[in-house]
Coordinates of C-alpha atoms in Angstrom, one line a residue:
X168 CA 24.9 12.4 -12.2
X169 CA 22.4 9.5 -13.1
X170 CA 20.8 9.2 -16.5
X171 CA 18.6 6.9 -15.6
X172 CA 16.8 6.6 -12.1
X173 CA 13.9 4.6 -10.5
X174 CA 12.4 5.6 -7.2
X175 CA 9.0 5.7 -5.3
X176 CA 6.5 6.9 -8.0
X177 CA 5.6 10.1 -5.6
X178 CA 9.9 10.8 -5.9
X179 CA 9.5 10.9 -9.3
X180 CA 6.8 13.9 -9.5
X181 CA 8.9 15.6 -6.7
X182 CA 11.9 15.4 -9.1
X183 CA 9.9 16.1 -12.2
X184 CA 9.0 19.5 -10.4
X185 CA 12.5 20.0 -9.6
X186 CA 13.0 19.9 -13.5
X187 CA 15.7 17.4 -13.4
X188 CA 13.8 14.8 -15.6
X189 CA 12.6 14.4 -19.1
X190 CA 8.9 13.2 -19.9
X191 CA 9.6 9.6 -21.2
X192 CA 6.0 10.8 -23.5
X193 CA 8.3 11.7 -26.4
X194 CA 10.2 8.6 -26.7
X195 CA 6.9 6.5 -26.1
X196 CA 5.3 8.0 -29.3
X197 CA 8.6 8.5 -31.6
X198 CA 8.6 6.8 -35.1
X199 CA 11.6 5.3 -35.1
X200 CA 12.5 4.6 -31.2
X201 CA 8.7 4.3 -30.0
X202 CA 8.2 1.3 -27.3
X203 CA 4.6 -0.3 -27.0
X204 CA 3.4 -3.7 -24.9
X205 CA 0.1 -4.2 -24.8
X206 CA -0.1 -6.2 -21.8
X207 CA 0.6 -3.0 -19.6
X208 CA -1.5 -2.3 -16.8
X209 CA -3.2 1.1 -18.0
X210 CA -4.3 2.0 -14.2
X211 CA -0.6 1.6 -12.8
X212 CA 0.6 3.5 -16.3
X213 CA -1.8 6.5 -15.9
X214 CA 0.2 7.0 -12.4
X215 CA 3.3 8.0 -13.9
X216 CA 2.1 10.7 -16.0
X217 CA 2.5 14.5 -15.1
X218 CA 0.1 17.1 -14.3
X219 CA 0.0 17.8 -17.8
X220 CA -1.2 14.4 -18.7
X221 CA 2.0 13.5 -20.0
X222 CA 4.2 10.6 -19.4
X223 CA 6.7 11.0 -16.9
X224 CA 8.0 7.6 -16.2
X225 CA 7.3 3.8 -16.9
X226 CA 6.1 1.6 -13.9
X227 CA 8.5 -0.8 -13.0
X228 CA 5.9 -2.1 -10.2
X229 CA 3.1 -1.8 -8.4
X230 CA 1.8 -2.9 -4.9
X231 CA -1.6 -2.4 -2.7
X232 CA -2.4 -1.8 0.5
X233 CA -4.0 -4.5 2.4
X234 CA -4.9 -5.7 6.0
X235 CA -2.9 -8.7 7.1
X236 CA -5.5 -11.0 9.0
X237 CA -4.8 -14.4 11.1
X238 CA -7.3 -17.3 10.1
X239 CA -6.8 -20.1 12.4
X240 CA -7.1 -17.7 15.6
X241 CA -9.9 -16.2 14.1
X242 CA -11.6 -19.6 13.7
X243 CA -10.6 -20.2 17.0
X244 CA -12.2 -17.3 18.6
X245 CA -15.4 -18.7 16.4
X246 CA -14.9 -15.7 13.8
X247 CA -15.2 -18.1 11.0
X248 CA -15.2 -15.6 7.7
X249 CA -12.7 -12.9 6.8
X250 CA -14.1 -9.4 7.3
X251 CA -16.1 -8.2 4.8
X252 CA -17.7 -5.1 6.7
X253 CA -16.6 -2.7 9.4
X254 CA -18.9 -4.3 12.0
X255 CA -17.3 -7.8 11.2
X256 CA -14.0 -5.9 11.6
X257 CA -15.0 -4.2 14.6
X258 CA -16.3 -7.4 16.1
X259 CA -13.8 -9.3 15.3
X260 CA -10.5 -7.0 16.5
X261 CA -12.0 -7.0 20.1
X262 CA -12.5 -10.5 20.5
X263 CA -9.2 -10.6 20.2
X264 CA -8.4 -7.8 22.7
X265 CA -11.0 -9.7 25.3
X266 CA -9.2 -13.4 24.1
X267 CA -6.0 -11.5 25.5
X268 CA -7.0 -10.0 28.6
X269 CA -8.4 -13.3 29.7
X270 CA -5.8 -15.6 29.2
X271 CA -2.9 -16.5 32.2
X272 CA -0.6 -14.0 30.4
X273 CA -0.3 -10.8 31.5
X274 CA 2.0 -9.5 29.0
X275 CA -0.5 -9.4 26.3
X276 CA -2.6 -7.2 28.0
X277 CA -4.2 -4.6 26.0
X278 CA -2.8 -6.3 23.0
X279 CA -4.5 -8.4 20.4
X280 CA -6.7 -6.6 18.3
X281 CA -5.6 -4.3 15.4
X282 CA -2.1 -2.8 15.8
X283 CA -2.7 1.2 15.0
X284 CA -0.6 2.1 11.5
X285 CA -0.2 6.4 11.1
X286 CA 1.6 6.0 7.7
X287 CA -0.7 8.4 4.6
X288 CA -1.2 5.5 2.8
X289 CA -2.5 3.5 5.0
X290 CA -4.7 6.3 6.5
X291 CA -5.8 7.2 2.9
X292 CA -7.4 3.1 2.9
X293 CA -9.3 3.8 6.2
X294 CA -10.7 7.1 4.2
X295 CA -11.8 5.4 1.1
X296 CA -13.2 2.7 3.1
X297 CA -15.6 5.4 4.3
X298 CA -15.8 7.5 0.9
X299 CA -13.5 9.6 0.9
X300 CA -12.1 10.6 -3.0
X301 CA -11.4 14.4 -2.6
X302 CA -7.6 14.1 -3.2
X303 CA -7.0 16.5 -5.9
X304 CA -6.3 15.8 -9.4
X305 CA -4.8 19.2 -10.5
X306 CA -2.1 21.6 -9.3
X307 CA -5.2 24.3 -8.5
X308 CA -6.6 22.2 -6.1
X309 CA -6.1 22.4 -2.3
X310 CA -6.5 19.1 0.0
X311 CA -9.0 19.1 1.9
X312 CA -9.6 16.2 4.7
X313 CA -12.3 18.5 6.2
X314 CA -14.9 16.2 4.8
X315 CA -17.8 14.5 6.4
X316 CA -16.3 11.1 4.9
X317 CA -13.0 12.0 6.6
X318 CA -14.7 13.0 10.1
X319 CA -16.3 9.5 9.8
X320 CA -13.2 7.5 9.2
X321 CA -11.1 8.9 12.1
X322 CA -14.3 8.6 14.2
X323 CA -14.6 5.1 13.7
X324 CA -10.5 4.6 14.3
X325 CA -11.3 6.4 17.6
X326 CA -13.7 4.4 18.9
X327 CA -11.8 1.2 17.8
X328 CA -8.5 2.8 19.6
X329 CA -10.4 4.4 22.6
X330 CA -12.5 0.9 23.1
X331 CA -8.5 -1.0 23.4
X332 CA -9.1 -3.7 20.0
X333 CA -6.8 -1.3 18.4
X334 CA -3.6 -0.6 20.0
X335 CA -0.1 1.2 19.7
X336 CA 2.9 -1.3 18.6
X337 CA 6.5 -0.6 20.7
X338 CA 8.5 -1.8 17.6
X339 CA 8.5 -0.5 14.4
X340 CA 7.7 -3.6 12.1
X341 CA 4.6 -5.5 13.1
X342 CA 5.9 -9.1 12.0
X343 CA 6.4 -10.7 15.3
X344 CA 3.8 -9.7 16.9
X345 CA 1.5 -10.8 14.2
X346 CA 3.2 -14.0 14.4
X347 CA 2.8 -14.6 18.3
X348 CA -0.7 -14.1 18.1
X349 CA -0.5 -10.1 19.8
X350 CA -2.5 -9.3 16.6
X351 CA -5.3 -10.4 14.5
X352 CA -4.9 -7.7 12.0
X353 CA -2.4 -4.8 11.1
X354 CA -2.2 -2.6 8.3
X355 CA 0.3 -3.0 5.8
X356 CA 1.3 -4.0 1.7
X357 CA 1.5 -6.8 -0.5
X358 CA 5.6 -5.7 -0.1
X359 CA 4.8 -7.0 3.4
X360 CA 4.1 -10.6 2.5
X361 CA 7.3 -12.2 2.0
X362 CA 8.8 -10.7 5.9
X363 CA 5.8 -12.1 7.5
X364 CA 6.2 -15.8 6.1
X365 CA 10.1 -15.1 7.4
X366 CA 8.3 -14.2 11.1
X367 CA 5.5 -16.9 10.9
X368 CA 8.8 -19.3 10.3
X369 CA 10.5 -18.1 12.7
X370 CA 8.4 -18.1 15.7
X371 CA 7.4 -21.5 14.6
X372 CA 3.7 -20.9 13.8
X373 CA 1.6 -23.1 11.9
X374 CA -1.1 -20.6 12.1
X375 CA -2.9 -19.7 8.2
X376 CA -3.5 -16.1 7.4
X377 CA -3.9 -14.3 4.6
X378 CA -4.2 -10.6 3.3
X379 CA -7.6 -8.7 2.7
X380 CA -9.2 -5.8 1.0
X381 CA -10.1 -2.9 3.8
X382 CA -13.5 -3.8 5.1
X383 CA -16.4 -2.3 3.6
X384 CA -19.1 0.3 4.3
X385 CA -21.2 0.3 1.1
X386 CA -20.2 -3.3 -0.5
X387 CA -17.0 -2.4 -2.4
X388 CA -13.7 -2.7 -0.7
X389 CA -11.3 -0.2 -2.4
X390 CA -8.1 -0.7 -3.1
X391 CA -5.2 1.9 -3.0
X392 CA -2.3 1.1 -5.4
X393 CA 1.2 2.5 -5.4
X394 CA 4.4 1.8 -6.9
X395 CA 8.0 2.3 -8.2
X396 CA 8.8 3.9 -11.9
X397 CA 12.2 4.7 -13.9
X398 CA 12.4 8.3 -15.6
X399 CA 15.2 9.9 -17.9
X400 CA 17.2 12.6 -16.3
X401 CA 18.0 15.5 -17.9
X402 CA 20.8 15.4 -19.8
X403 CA 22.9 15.3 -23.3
X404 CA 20.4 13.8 -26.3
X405 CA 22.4 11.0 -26.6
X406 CA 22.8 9.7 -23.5
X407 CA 19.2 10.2 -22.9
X408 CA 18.5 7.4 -25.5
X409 CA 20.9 5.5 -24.6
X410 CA 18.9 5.3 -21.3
X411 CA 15.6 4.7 -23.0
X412 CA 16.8 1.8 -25.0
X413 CA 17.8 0.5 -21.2
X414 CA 14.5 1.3 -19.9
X415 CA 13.0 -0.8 -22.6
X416 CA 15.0 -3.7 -21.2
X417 CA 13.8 -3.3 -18.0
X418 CA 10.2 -3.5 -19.5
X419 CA 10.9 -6.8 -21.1
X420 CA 8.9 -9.4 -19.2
X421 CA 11.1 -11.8 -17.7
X422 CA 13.1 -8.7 -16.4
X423 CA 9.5 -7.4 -14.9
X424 CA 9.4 -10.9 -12.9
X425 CA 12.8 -10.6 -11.2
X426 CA 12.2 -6.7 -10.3
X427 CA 9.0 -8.3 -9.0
X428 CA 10.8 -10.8 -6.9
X429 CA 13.7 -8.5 -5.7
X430 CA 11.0 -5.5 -4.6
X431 CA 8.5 -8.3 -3.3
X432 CA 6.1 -6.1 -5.6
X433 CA 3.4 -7.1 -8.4
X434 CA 5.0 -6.8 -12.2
X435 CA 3.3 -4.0 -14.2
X436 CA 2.7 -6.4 -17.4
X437 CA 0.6 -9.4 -17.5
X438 CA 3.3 -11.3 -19.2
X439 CA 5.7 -11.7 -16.4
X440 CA 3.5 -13.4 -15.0
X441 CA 4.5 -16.3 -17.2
X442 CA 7.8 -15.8 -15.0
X443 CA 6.4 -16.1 -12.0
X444 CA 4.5 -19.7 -11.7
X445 CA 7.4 -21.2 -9.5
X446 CA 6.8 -18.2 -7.1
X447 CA 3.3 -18.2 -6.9
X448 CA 2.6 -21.4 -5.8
X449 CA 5.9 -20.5 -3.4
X450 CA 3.6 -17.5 -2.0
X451 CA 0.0 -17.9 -2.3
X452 CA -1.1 -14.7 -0.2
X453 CA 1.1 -12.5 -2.9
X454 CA -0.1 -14.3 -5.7
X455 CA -3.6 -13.6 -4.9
X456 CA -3.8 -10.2 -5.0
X457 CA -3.4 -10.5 -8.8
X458 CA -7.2 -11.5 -8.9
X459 CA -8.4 -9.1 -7.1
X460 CA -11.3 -7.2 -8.8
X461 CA -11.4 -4.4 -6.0
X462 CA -12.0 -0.6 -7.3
X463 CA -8.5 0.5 -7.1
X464 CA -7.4 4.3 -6.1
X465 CA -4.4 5.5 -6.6
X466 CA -2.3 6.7 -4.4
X467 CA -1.0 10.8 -4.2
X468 CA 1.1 11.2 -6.9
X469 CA 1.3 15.0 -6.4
X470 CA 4.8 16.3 -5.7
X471 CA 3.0 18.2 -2.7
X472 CA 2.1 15.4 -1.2
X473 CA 5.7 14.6 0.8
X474 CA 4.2 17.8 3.1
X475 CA 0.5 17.1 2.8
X476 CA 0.9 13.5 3.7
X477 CA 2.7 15.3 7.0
X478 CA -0.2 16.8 7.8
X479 CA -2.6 13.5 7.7
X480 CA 0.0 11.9 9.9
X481 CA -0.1 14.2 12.3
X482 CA -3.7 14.6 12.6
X483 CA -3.4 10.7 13.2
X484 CA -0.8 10.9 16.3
X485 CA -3.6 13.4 17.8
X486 CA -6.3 11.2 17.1
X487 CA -4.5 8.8 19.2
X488 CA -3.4 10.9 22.1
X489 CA -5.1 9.9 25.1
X490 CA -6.2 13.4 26.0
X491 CA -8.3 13.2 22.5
X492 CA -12.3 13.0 22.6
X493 CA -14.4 12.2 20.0
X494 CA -15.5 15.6 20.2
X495 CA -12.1 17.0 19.0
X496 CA -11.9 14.8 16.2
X497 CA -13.5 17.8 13.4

């Protein structure tokens, strides 16, 4: 087996309660083999500890969950800022559902607006944009989506769905029809970024867009973080340092910039970001999340969540039937 393995942070905690892995927390704080940098992002850090507040695993990235939004057909449906609220939003998505239905093609019909995305993380976003934080923080703790924030936020999706601006995509990657102008907005991460400049290339579009925070119900647009780690496995003592003097090389900074670029992913130290100039200015929209001052959630990082996530997803497919009414939705 592996010594040394990095996955999906929420992998990580399902191995950890496996028992196959070994806290990285003791190597961290020993005297002679202890590994600092200052420059690590404490938010992203605090998502790879256990439920015992220990640390299970470094971050080897990190990346957010954003809505991916077309600027010159906005303009040209005389929407002229990005999104800021849900009405905006609202507004917005079904002009371009109405821009569709009314043009010579009718391909596109009941396209155009915002293409529906059933993925956890993305419906945890839609939550928080309506308040929802009851995701819980200790193994005592039962989820619970039966929340008057929850009911809210798969109302509103309803209406947005049952009104035809948002609408069900027959492939599974949203890129083209993003770039052909069959969507204004879809839901998505910053790991999207660098497959939609490949679409916008290739259908040939010299259309701006950019990425955005989730609108906003109460003036702050939150942002839900996730990322990729590397943990020790359990094995002999040596072999286990042997693989944390490896994880400290992937730590180092330049190393952080090309995970970064191979992952299409945000580095977990400030640093690398000394690394990263060329591509930057190579790839604006992923470069800009950096600055982003958004109050950022974090996604599930319980090992439960692989079945509990399940369970939100499927409450999403019904949401979406068409026998569904807005009075089934509690």
């Amino acid at each position: 087996p592996p010594t040394l393995i990095s996955g999906p942070q929420l992998l990580l905690h399902v191995w950890d309660a496996q028992e196959w892995l070994i806290p990285v927390e003791g190597y961290l704080n020993h005297p002679d083999w202890q590994w600092t940098a200052d420059d690590l992002d404490e938010f992203i850090l605090a998502q790879h500890q256990d439920v015992d507040g220990n640390q299970l695993s470094l971050p080897l990235n990190w990346y957010a969950n954003v809505l991916f939004y077309n600027q010159t057909w906005a303009q040209e449906l005389e929407q002229n800022r990005i999104p800021s609220d849900m009405g905006t939003f609202e507004m917005q998505a079904c002009a371009a559902k109405e821009a569709l239905l009314q043009d010579e093609d009718l391909e596109n019909d009941g396209t155009g607006g915002y293409i529906i995305n059933r993925e956890a993380n993305t419906l945890l976003s839609w939550l928080a944009v309506y308040g929802y934080d009851d995701l819980p923080t200790t193994t005592a703790e039962d989820y619970d989506f039966t929340t008057d924030e929850a009911e809210e936020a798969f109302t509103e999706l309803w209406k947005l769905s049952n009104a035809g601006c948002a609408w069900n995509s027959r492939v599974p990657t949203p890129y083209d029809y993003f770039a052909e102008r069959n969507a204004l907005f879809y839901a998505g991460s910053t790991r999207d970024i660098f497959w939609q400049e490949r679409a916008m290339q290739n259908a040939s579009s010299s259309d701006e867009w950019t990425v955005m925070p989730y609108p906003s119900t109460n003036g702050e647009s939150p942002l839900l973080v996730d990322g990729s780690g590397t943990a020790l496995v359990a094995t002999t003592p040596e072999e286990q340092l042997a693989s944390w003097f490896f994880l400290q090389t992937m730590m180092d900074a330049r190393n952080q910039a090309l995970i970064a670029i191979a992952s299409s992913s945000m580095p977990v130290r400030d640093s690398a970001w000394d690394w990263l100039e060329v591509q930057a200015e190579a790839h604006p929209q992923w470069a800009m999340v950096r600055d982003w001052t958004n109050p950022r959630v974090s996604a599930p990082t319980r090992a439960d969540w692989v079945i509990a996530g399940n369970v939100l997803e499927d409450a999403a497919w019904e949401l979406y039937q068409p026998f569904t009414t807005v009075e089934r939705i509690p």
